[in-house]
Short mmCIF file of C-alpha atoms in Angstrom, two decimals:
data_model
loop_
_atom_site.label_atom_id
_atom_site.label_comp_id
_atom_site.label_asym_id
_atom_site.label_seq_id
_atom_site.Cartn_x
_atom_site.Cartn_y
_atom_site.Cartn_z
CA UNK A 1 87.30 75.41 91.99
CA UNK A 2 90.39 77.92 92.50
CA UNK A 3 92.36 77.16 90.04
CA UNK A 4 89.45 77.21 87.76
CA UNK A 5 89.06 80.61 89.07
CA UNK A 6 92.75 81.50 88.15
CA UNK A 7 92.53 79.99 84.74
CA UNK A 8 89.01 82.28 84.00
CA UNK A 9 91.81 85.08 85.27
CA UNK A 10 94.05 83.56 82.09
CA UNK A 11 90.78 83.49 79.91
CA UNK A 12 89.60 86.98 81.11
CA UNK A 13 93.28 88.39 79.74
CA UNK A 14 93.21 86.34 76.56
CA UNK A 15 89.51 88.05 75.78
CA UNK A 16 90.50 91.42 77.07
CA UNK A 17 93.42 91.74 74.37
CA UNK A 18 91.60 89.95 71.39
CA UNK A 19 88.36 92.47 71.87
CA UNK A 20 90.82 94.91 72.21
CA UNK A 21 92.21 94.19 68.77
CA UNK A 22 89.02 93.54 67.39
CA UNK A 23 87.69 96.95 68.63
CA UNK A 24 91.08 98.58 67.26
CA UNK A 25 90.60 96.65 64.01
CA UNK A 26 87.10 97.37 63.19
CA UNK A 27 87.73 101.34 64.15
CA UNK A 28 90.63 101.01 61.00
CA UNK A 29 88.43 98.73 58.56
CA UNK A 30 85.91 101.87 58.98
CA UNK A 31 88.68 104.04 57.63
CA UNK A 32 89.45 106.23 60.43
CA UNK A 33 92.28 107.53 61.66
CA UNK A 34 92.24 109.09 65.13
CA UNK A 35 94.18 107.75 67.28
CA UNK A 36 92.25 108.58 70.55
CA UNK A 37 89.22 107.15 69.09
CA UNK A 38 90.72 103.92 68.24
CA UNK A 39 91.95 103.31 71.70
CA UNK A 40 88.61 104.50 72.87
CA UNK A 41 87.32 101.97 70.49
CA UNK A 42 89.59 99.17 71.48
CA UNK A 43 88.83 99.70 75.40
CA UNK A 44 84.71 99.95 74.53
CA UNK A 45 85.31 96.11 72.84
CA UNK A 46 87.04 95.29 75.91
CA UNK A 47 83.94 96.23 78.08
CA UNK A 48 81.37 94.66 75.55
CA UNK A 49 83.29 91.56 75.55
CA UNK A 50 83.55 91.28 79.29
CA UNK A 51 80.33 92.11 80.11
CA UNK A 52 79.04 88.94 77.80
CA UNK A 53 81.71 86.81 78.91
CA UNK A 54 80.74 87.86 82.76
CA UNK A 55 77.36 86.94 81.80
CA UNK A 56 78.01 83.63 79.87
CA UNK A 57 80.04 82.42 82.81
CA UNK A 58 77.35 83.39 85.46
CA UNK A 59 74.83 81.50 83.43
CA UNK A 60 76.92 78.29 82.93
CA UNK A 61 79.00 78.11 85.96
CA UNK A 62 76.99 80.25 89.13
CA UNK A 63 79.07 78.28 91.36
CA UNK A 64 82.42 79.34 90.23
CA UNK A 65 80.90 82.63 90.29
CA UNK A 66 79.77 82.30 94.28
CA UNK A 67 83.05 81.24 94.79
CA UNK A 68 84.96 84.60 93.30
CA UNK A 69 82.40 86.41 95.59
CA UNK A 70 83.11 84.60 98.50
CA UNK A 71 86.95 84.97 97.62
CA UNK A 72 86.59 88.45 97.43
CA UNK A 73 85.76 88.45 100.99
CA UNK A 74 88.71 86.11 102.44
CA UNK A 75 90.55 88.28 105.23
CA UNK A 76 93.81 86.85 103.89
CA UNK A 77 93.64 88.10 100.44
CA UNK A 78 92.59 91.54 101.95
CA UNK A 79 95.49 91.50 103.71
CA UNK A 80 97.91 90.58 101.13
CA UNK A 81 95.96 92.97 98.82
CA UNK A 82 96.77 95.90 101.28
CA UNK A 83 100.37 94.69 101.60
CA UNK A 84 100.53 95.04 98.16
CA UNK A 85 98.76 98.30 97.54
CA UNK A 86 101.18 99.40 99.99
CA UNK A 87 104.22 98.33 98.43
CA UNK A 88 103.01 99.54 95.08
CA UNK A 89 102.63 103.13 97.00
CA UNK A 90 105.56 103.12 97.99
CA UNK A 91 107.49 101.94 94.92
CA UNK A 92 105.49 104.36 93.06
CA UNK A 93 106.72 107.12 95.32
CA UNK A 94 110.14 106.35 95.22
CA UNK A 95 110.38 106.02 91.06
CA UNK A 96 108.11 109.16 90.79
CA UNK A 97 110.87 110.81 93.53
CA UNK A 98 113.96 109.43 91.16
CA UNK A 99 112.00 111.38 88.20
CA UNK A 100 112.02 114.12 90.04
CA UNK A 101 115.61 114.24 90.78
CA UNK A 102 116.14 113.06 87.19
CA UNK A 103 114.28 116.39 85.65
CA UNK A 104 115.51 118.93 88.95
CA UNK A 105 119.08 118.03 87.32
CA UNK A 106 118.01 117.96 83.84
CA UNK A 107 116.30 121.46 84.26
CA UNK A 108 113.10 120.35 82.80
CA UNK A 109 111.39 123.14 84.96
CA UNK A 110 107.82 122.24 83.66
CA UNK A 111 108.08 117.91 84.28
CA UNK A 112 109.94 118.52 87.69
CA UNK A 113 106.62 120.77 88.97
CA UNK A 114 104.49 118.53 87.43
CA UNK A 115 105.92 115.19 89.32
CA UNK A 116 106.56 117.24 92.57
CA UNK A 117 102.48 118.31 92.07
CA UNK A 118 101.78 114.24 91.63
CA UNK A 119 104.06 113.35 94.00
CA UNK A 120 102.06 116.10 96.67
CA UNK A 121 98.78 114.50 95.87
CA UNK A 122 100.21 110.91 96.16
CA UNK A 123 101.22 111.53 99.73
CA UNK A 124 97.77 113.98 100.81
CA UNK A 125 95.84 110.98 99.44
CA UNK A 126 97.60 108.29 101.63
CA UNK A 127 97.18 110.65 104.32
CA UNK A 128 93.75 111.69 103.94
CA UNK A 129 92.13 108.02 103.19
CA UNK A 130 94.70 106.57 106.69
CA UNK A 131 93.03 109.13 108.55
CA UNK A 132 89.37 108.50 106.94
CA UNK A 133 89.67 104.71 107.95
CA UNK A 134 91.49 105.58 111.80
CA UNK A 135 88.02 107.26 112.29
CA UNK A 136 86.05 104.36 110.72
CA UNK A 137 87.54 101.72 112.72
CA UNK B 1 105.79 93.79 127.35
CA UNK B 2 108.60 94.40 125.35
CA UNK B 3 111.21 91.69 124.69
CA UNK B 4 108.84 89.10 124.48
CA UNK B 5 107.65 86.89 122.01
CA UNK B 6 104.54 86.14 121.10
CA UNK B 7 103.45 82.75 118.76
CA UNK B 8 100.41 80.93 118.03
CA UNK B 9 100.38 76.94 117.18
CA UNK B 10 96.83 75.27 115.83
CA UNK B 11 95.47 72.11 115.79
CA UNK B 12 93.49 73.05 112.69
CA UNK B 13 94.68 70.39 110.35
CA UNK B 14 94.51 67.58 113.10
CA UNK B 15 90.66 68.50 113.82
CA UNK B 16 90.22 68.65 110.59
CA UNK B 17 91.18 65.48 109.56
CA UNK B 18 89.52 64.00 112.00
CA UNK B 19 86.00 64.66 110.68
CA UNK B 20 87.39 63.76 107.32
CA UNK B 21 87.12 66.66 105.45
CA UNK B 22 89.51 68.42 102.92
CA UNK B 23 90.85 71.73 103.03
CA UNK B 24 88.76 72.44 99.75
CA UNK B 25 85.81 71.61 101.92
CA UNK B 26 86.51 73.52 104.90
CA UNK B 27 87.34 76.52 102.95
CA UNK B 28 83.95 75.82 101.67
CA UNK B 29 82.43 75.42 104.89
CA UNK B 30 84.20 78.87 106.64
CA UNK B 31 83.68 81.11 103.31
CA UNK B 32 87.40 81.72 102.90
CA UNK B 33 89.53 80.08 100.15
CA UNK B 34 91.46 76.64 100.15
CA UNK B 35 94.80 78.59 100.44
CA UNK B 36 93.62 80.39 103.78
CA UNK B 37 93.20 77.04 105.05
CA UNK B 38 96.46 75.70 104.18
CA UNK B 39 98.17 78.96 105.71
CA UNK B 40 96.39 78.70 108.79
CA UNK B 41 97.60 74.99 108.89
CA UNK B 42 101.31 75.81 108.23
CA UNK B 43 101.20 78.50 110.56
CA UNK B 44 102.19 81.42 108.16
CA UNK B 45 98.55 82.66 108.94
CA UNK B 46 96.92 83.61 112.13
CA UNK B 47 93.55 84.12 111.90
CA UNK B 48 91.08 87.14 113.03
CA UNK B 49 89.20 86.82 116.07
CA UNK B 50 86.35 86.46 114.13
CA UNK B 51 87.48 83.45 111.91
CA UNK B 52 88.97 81.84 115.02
CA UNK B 53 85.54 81.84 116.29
CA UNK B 54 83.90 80.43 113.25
CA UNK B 55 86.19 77.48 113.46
CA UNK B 56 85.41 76.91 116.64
CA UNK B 57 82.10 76.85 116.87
CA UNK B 58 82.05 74.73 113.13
CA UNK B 59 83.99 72.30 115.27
CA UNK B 60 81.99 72.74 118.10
CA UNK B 61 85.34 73.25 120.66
CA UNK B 62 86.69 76.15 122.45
CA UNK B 63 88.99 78.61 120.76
CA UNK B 64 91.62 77.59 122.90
CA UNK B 65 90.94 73.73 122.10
CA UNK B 66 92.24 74.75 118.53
CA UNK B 67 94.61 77.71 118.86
CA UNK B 68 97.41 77.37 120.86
CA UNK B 69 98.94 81.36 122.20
CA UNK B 70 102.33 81.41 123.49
CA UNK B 71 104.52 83.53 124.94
CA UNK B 72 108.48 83.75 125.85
CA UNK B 73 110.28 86.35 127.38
CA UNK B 74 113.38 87.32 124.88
CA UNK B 75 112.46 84.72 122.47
CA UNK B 76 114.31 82.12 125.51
#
């Protein structure tokens, strides 16, 4: 059953990019030309052809789908899920940091305040949701 | 406390195969995936108090009977 689950991941991909072509396609065969719109386009196809994909699966296989429920719950995957949103934090940090420096020595005044601003509402984020879960548990 | 070491063995794959089952099926059983089961098995995994209990009480034995805590001053 799991590694039908991580082939529907494969599948899931596979559909995501062809709607998003298809969306991106039909928006051109229409004969527009903004580009905003077709990437809104493209990203609506994705969530069209998800949602019937979600719903052909849940009809056909309702055990698979139980199982990706039940998965979601399994206190080892939340564990290596906050591991890795922690790394990703962190790595995220330290390349937005390195930009930083980058555009401080470049004297892009305008980039450099608006990383330092990101990088300021990276770390009140962390700091605000660690303290909203130390009073939750 | 501090110096010591702290370790848990399990008898998880032992019990296990004694009332036949696979991990698939356990992980089944206990609502957690097949991998879970495997790590708790190999020891790269300790489990929460509240899966520890589940176990136990699937395989109707203490969690004591199952988990194994150890403890050695300075890792001697």
């Amino acid at each position: 059953m799991e590694d039908r689950l991580k082939k529907k991941k494969v599948k899931h991909f596979i559909y995501n990019l062809l709607g998003y072509l298809l969306g991106v396609i039909i928006y051109d065969l229409l004969g527009n030309e903004n580009s905003t719109l077709r990437v809104l386009s493209g990203i609506l196809f994705v969530i069209v052809v998800r949602a019937l994909l979600d719903l052909y699966e849940y009809r056909k296989h309702p055990k698979m789908w139980e199982k990706e429920k039940q998965l979601e719950k399994d206190e080892r995957l939340i564990i290596i899920r906050d591991k890795a949103a922690y790394f990703t934090y962190n790595m995220t940090l330290t390349i937005l940091v390195i930009l930083w420096f980058v555009n401080i020595i470049k004297q892009n005044d305008e980039l450099s305040y608006l990383i330092s601003g990101l990088i300021a509402v990276f770390i009140i984020l962390m700091e605000l949701s660690k303290l909203y879960w130390s009073r939750k548990m | 406390m501090e110096g010591w070491i702290y370790w848990m063995k399990n008898r998880l794959e032992e019990i296990r195969k004694l009332k036949g089952l696979s991990q698939e099926e356990l992980a089944d059983i206990l609502g957690v995936s097949r991998q879970t089961i495997s790590s708790l098995e190999n020891g790269r995994y300790n489990p929460s108090i509240l899966l520890a209990f589940k176990i136990a009480r699937y395989f109707e034995r203490s969690i004591e009977d199952i988990f194994i805590y150890e403890e050695d001053e300075n890792g001697r």
